[in-house]
mmCIF file of C-alpha atoms in Angstrom:
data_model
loop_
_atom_site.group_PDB
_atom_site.id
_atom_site.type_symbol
_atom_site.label_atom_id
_atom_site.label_comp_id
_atom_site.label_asym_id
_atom_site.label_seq_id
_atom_site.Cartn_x
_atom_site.Cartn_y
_atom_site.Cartn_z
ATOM 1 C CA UNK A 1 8.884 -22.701 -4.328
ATOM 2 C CA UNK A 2 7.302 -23.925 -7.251
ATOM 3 C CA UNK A 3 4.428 -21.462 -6.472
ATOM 4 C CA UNK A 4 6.593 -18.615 -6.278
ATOM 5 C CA UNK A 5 8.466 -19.113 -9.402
ATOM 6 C CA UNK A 6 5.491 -19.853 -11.635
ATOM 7 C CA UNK A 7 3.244 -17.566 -10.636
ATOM 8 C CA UNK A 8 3.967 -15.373 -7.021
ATOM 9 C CA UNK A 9 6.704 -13.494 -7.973
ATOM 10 C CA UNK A 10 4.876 -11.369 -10.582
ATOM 11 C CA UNK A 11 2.957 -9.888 -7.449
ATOM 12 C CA UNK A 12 6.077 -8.079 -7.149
ATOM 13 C CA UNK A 13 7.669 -7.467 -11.062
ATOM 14 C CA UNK A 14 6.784 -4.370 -12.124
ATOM 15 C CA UNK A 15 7.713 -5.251 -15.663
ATOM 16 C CA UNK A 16 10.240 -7.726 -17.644
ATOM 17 C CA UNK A 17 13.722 -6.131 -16.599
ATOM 18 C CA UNK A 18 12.241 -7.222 -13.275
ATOM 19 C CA UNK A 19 10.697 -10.494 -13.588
ATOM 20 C CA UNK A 20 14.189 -12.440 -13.562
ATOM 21 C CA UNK A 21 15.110 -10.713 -10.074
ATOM 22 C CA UNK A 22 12.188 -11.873 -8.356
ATOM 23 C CA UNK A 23 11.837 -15.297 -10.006
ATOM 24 C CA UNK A 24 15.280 -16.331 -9.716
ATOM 25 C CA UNK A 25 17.670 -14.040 -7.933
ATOM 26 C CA UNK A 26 15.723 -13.193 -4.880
ATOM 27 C CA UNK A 27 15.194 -17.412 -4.613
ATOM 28 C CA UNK A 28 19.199 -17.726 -4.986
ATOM 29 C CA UNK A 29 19.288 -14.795 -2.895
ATOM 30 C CA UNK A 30 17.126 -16.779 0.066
ATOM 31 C CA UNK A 31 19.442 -19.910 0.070
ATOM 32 C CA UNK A 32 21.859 -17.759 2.231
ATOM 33 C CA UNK A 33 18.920 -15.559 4.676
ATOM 34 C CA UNK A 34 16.576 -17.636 6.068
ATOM 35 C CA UNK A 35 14.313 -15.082 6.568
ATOM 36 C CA UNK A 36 13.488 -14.700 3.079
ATOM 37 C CA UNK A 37 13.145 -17.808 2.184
ATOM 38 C CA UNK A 38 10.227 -18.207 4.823
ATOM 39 C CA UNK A 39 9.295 -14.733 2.987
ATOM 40 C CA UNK A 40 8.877 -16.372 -0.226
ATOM 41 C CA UNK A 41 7.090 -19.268 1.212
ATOM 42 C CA UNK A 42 4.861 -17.586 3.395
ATOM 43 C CA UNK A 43 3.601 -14.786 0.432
ATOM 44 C CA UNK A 44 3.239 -17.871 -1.498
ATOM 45 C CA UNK A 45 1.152 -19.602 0.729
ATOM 46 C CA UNK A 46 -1.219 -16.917 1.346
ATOM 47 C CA UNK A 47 -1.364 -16.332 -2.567
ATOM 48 C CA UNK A 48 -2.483 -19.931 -2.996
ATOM 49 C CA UNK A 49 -5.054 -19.589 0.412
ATOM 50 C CA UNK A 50 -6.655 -16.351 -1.701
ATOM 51 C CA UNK A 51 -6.579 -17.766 -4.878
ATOM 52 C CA UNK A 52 -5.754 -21.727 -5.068
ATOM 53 C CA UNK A 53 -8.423 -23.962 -7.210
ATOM 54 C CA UNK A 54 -9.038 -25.806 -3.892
ATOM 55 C CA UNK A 55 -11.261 -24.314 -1.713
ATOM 56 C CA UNK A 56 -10.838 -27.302 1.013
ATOM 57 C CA UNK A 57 -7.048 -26.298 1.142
ATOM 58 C CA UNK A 58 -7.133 -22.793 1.775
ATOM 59 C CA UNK A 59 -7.024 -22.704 5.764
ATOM 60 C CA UNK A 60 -4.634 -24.955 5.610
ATOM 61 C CA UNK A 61 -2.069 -22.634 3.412
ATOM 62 C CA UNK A 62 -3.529 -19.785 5.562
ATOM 63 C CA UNK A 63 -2.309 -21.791 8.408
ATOM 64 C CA UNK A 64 1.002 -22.571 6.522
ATOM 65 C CA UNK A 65 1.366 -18.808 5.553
ATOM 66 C CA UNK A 66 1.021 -16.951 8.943
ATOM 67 C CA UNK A 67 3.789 -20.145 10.562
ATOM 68 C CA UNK A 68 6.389 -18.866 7.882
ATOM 69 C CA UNK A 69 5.662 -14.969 8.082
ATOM 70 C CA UNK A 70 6.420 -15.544 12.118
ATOM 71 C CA UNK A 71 9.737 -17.287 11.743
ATOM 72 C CA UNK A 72 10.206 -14.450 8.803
ATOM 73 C CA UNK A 73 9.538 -11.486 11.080
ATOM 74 C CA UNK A 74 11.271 -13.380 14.199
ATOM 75 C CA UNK A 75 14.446 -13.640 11.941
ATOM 76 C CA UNK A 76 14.359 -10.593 10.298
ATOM 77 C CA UNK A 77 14.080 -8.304 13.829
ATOM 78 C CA UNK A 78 17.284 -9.834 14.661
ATOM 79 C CA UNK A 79 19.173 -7.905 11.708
ATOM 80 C CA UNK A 80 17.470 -4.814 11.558
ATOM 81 C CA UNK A 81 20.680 -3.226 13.616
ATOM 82 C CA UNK A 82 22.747 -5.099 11.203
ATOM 83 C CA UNK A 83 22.377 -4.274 7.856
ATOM 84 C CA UNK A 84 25.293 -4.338 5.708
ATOM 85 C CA UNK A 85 26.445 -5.293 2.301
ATOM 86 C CA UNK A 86 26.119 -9.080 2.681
ATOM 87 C CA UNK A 87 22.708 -9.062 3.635
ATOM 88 C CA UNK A 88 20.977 -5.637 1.953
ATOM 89 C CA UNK A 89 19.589 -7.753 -0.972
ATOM 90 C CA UNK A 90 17.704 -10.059 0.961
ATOM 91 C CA UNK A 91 16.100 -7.027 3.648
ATOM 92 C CA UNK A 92 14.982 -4.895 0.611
ATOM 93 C CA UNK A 93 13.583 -8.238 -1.109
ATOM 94 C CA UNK A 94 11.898 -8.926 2.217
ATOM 95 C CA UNK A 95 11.024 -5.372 2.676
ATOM 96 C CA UNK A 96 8.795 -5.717 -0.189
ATOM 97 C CA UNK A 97 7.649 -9.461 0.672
ATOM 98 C CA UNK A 98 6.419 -7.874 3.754
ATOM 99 C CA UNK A 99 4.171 -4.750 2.560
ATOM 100 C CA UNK A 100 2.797 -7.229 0.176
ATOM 101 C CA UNK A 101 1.643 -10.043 2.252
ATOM 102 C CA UNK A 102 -0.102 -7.042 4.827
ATOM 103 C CA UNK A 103 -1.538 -6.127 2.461
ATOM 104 C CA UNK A 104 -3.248 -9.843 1.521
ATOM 105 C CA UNK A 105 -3.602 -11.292 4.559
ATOM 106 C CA UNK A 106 -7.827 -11.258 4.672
ATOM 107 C CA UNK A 107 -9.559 -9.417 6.767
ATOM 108 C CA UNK A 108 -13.209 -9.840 7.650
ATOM 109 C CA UNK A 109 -15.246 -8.800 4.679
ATOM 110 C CA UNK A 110 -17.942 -6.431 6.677
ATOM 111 C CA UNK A 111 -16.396 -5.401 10.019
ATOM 112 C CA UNK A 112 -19.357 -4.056 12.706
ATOM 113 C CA UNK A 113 -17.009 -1.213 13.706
ATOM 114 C CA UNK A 114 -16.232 0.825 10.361
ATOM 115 C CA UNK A 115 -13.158 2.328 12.590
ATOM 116 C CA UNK A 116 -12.067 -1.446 12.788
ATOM 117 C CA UNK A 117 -11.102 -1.559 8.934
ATOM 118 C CA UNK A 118 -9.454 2.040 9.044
ATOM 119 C CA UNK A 119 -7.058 1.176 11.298
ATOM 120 C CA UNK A 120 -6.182 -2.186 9.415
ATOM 121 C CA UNK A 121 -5.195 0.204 6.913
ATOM 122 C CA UNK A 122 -3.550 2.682 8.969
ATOM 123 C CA UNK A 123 -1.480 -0.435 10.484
ATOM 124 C CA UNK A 124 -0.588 -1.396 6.781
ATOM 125 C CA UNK A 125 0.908 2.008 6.090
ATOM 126 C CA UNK A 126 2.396 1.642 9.205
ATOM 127 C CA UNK A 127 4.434 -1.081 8.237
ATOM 128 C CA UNK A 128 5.043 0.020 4.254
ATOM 129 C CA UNK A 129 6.892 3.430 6.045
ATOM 130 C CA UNK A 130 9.277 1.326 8.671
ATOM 131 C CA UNK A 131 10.042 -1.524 6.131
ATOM 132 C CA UNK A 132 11.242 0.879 3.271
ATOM 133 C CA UNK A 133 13.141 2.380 5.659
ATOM 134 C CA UNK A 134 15.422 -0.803 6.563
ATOM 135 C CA UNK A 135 17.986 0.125 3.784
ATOM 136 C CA UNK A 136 18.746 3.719 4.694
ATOM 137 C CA UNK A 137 19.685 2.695 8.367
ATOM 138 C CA UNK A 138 21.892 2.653 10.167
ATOM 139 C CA UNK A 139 23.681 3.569 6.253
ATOM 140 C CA UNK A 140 22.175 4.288 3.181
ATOM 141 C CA UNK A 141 22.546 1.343 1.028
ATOM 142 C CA UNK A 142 20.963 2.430 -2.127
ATOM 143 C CA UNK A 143 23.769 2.634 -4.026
ATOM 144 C CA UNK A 144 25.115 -0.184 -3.536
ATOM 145 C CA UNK A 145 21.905 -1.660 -4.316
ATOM 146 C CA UNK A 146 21.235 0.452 -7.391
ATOM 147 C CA UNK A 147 24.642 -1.275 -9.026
ATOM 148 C CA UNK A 148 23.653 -4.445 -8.242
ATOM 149 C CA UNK A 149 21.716 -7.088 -9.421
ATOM 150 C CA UNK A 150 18.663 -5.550 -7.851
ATOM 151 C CA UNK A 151 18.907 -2.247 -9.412
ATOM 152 C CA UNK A 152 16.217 -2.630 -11.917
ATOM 153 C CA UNK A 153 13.822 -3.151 -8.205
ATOM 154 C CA UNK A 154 15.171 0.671 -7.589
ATOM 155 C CA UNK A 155 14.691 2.229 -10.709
ATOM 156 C CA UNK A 156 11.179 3.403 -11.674
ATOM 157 C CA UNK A 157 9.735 4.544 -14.521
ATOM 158 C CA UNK A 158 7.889 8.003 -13.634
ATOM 159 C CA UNK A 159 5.476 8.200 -16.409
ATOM 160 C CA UNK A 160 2.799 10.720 -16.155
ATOM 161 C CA UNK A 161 -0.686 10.772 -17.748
ATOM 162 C CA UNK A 162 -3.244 13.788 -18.718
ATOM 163 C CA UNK A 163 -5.472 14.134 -15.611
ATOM 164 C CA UNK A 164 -8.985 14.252 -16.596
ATOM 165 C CA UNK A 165 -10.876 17.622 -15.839
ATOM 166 C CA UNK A 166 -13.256 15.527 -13.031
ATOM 167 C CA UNK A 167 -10.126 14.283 -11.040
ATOM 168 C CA UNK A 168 -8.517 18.015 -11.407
ATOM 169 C CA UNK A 169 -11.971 19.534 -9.872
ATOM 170 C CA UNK A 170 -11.821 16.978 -7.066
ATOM 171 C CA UNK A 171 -8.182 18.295 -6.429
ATOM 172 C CA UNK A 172 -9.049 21.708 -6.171
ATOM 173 C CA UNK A 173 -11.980 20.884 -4.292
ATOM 174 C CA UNK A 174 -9.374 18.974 -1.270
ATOM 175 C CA UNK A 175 -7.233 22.043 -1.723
ATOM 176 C CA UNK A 176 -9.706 24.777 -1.131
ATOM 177 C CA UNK A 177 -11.303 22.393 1.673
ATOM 178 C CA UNK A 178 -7.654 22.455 3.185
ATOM 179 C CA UNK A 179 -7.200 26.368 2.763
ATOM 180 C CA UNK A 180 -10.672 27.044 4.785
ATOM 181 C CA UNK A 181 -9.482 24.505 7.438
ATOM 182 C CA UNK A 182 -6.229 26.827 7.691
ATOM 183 C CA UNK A 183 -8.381 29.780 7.937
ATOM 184 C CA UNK A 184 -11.060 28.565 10.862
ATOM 185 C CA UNK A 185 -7.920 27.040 12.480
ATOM 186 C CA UNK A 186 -4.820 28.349 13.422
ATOM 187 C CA UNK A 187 -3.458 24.927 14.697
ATOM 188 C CA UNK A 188 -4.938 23.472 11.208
ATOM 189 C CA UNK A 189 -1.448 21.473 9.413
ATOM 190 C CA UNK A 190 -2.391 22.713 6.198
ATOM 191 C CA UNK A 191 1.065 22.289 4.477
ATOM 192 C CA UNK A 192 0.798 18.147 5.398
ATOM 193 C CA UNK A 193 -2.348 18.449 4.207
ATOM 194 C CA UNK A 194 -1.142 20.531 1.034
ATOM 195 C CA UNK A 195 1.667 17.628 0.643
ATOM 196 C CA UNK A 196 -0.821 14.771 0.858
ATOM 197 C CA UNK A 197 -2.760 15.873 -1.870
ATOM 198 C CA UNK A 198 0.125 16.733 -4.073
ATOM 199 C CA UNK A 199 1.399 13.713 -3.693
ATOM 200 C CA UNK A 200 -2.305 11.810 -4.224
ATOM 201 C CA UNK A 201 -2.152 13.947 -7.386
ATOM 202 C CA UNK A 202 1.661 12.621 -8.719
ATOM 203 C CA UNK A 203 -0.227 9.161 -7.977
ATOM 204 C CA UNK A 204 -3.039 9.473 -10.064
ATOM 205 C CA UNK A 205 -0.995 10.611 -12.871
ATOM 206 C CA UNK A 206 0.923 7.685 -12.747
ATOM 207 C CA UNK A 207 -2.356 5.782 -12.761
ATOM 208 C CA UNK A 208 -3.602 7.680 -16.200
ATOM 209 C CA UNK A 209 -0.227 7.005 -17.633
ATOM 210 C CA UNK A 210 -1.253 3.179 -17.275
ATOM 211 C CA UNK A 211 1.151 2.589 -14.513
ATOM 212 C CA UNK A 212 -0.487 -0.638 -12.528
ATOM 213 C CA UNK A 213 2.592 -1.332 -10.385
ATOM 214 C CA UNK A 214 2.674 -2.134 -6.903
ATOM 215 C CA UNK A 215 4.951 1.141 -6.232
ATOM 216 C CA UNK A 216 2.153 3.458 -6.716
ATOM 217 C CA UNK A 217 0.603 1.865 -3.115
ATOM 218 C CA UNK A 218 3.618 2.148 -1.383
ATOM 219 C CA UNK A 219 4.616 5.335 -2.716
ATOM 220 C CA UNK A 220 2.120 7.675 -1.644
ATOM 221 C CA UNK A 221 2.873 5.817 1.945
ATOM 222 C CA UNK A 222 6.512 6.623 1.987
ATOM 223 C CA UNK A 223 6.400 9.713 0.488
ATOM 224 C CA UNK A 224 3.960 11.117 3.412
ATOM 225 C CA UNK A 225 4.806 13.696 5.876
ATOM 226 C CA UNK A 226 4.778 11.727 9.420
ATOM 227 C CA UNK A 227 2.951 14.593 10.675
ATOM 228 C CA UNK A 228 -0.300 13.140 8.848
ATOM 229 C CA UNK A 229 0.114 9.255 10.016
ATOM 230 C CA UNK A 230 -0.154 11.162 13.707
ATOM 231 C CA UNK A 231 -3.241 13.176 12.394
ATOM 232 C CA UNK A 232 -4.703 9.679 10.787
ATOM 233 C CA UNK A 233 -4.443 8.116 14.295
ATOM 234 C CA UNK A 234 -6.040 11.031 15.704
ATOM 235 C CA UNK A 235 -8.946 10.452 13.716
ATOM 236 C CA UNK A 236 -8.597 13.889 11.638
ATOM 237 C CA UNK A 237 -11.722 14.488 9.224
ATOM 238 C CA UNK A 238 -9.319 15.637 6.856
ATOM 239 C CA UNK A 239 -7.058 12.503 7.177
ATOM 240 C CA UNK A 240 -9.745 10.367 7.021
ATOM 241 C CA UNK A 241 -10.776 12.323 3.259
ATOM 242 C CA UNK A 242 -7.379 12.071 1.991
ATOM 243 C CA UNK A 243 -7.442 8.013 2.907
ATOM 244 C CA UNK A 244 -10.757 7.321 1.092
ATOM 245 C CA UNK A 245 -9.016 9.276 -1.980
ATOM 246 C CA UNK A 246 -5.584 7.114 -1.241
ATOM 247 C CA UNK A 247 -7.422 3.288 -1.922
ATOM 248 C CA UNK A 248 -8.785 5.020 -5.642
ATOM 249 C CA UNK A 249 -5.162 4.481 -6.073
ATOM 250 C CA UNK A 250 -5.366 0.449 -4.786
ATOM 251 C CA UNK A 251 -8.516 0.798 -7.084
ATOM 252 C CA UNK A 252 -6.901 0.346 -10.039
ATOM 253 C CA UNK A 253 -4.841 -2.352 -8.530
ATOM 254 C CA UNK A 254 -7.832 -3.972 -7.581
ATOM 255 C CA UNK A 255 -6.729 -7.002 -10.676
ATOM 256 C CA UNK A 256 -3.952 -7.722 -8.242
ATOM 257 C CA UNK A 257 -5.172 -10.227 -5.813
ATOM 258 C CA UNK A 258 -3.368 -8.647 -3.196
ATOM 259 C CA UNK A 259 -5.292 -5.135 -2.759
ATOM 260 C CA UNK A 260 -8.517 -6.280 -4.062
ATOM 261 C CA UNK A 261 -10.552 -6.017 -0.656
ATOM 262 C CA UNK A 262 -9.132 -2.801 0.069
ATOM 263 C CA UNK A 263 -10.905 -0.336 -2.199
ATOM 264 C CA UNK A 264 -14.413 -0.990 -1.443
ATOM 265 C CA UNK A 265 -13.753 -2.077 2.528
ATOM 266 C CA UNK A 266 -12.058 1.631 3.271
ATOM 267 C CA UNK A 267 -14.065 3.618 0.840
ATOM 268 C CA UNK A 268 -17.691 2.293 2.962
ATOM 269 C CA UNK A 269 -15.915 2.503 6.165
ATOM 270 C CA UNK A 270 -14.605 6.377 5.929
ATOM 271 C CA UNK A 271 -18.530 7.127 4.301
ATOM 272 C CA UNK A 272 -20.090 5.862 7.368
ATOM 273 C CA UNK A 273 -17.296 7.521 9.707
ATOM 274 C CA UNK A 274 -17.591 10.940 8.086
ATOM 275 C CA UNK A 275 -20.653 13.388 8.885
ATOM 276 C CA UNK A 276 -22.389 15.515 6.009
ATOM 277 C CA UNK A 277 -19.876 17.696 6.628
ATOM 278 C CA UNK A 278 -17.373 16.445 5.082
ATOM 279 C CA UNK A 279 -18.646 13.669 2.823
ATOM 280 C CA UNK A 280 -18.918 15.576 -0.421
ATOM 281 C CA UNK A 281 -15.390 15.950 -0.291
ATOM 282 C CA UNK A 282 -15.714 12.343 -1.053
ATOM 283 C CA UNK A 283 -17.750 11.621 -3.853
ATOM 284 C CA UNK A 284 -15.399 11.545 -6.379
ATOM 285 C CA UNK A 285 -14.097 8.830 -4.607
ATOM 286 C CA UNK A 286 -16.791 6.563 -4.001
ATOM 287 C CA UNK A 287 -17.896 7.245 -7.377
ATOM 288 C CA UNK A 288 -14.205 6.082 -8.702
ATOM 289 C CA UNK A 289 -14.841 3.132 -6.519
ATOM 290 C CA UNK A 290 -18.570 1.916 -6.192
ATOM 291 C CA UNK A 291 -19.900 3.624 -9.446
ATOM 292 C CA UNK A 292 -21.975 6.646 -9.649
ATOM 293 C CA UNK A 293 -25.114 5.067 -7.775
ATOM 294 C CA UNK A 294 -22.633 4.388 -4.754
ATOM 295 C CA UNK A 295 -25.500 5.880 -2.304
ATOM 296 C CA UNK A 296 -27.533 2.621 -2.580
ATOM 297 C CA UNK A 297 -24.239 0.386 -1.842
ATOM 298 C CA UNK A 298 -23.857 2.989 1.348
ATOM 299 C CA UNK A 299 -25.381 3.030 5.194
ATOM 300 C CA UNK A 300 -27.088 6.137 5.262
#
């Protein structure tokens, strides 16, 4: 706990009004769920197995981690049909326990199959989607939320930047790319598509406003049509475009030691999925990501 408090829970602040939540209500808040109090222990012992000063320790607070997310998860399945009042606090703190620690959980650096590390990532997005949902079902709880305690968690500050005239091309570029799709295809889901990228684009304002918070990863998750999660598992071109563009968002929450892998793993693996067809609807992105000589860090 002394982990958390210290240092952990700042993986989820977004700024002071929050800090006090997650350092000492959510704690206070786990004395009475048991589920996320193995949470908070299990994010905090995968934040010291990434990042701990002893290198000889880490598999052993990897170890410690993954036995605490189980009896988390275990727990927490048992009240997903029972959400109410008493408990809606803890789920939501969980909620966002959860999406974190998938998120940081290591994967293997260079995977053989570049499909392999896709589908981590679809699987992450997966799970950001169903746990956000936990407080709307089987009643909406977000007011009662928003005038509690937690309400500063709910409430978040929309500030939107100038988008530079490069990242503006690269959005008409995915639009146009998504219009011709609609043309050579009838059964082409162009408005998904057309929702995707507006969404990618409310996103990347928020980064150029010098928003760094964990919401803008989650949001462009929740806020996505499920249409395009089935198109993503069906290993649509387009899908696959619009997910390399997605981690330039986990890019510049790459100082977070949490999404840090993500960035460059996805960004390689969608280049070597994608044919010359479509990979110059890329190259903004892998120059966001891997610099502008990103061909030489690239199988060919």
């Amino acid at each position: 706990m002394i982990q958390w408090c210290s240092t952990t829970f700042q993986t989820l602040s977004r700024n002071e009004r929050t800090d006090p939540i997650w350092r000492t209500i959510v704690p206070e808040e786990a004395l009475s769920h048991p589920f996320l109090m193995h949470g908070i222990l299990a994010l905090s012992s995968l934040h010291l197995a990434r990042t701990g000063p002893e290198p000889a320790r880490r598999a052993s607070y990897l170890n410690r981690a993954v036995a605490h997310q189980n009896q988390a998860l275990a727990l927490f399945r048992e009240l997903l049909g029972d959400v109410k009042e008493s408990n809606a606090k803890a789920m939501l703190a969980f909620a966002g326990i959860v999406v974190i620690y998938t998120f940081a959980f290591p994967h293997t650096p260079e995977a053989q199959d570049p499909w392999d590390c896709v589908d981590d990532l679809y699987q992450v997005l997966v799970l950001t989607r169903g746990v956000q949902q936990v407080i709307h079902a089987p009643q909406d709880f977000t007011s009662f939320l928003g005038d509690s305690s937690f309400g500063p968690i709910l409430q978040v500050e929309e500030a939107r930047g100038t988008i530079p005239e490069d990242t503006t091309a690269m959005l008409t570029q995915l639009r146009e790319a998504n219009k011709i799709c609609g043309e050579r295809d009838p059964n082409h889901e162009i408005q998904v598509y057309e929702g995707s990228i507006s969404n990618l684009e409310e996103m990347l304002s928020w980064c150029y406003s010098g928003m760094r918070a964990n919401t803008i990863a989650g949001r462009w998750a929740i806020r996505l049509h499920p249409r395009f999660m089935e198109l993503l598992r069906e290993r649509d071109p387009l899908a696959l475009v619009m997910l390399a563009h997605y981690v330039v968002l986990l890019q510049y929450l790459k100082h977070r030691w949490c999404f840090d892998e993500w960035c460059v793993r996805v960004s390689k693996a969608v280049w070597a999925i994608l044919d010359d067809q479509w990979r110059p609807l890329i190259q903004w992105a892998m120059k966001e990501i891997l610099g502008i000589n990103y061909m030489e860090q690239v199988d060919t």
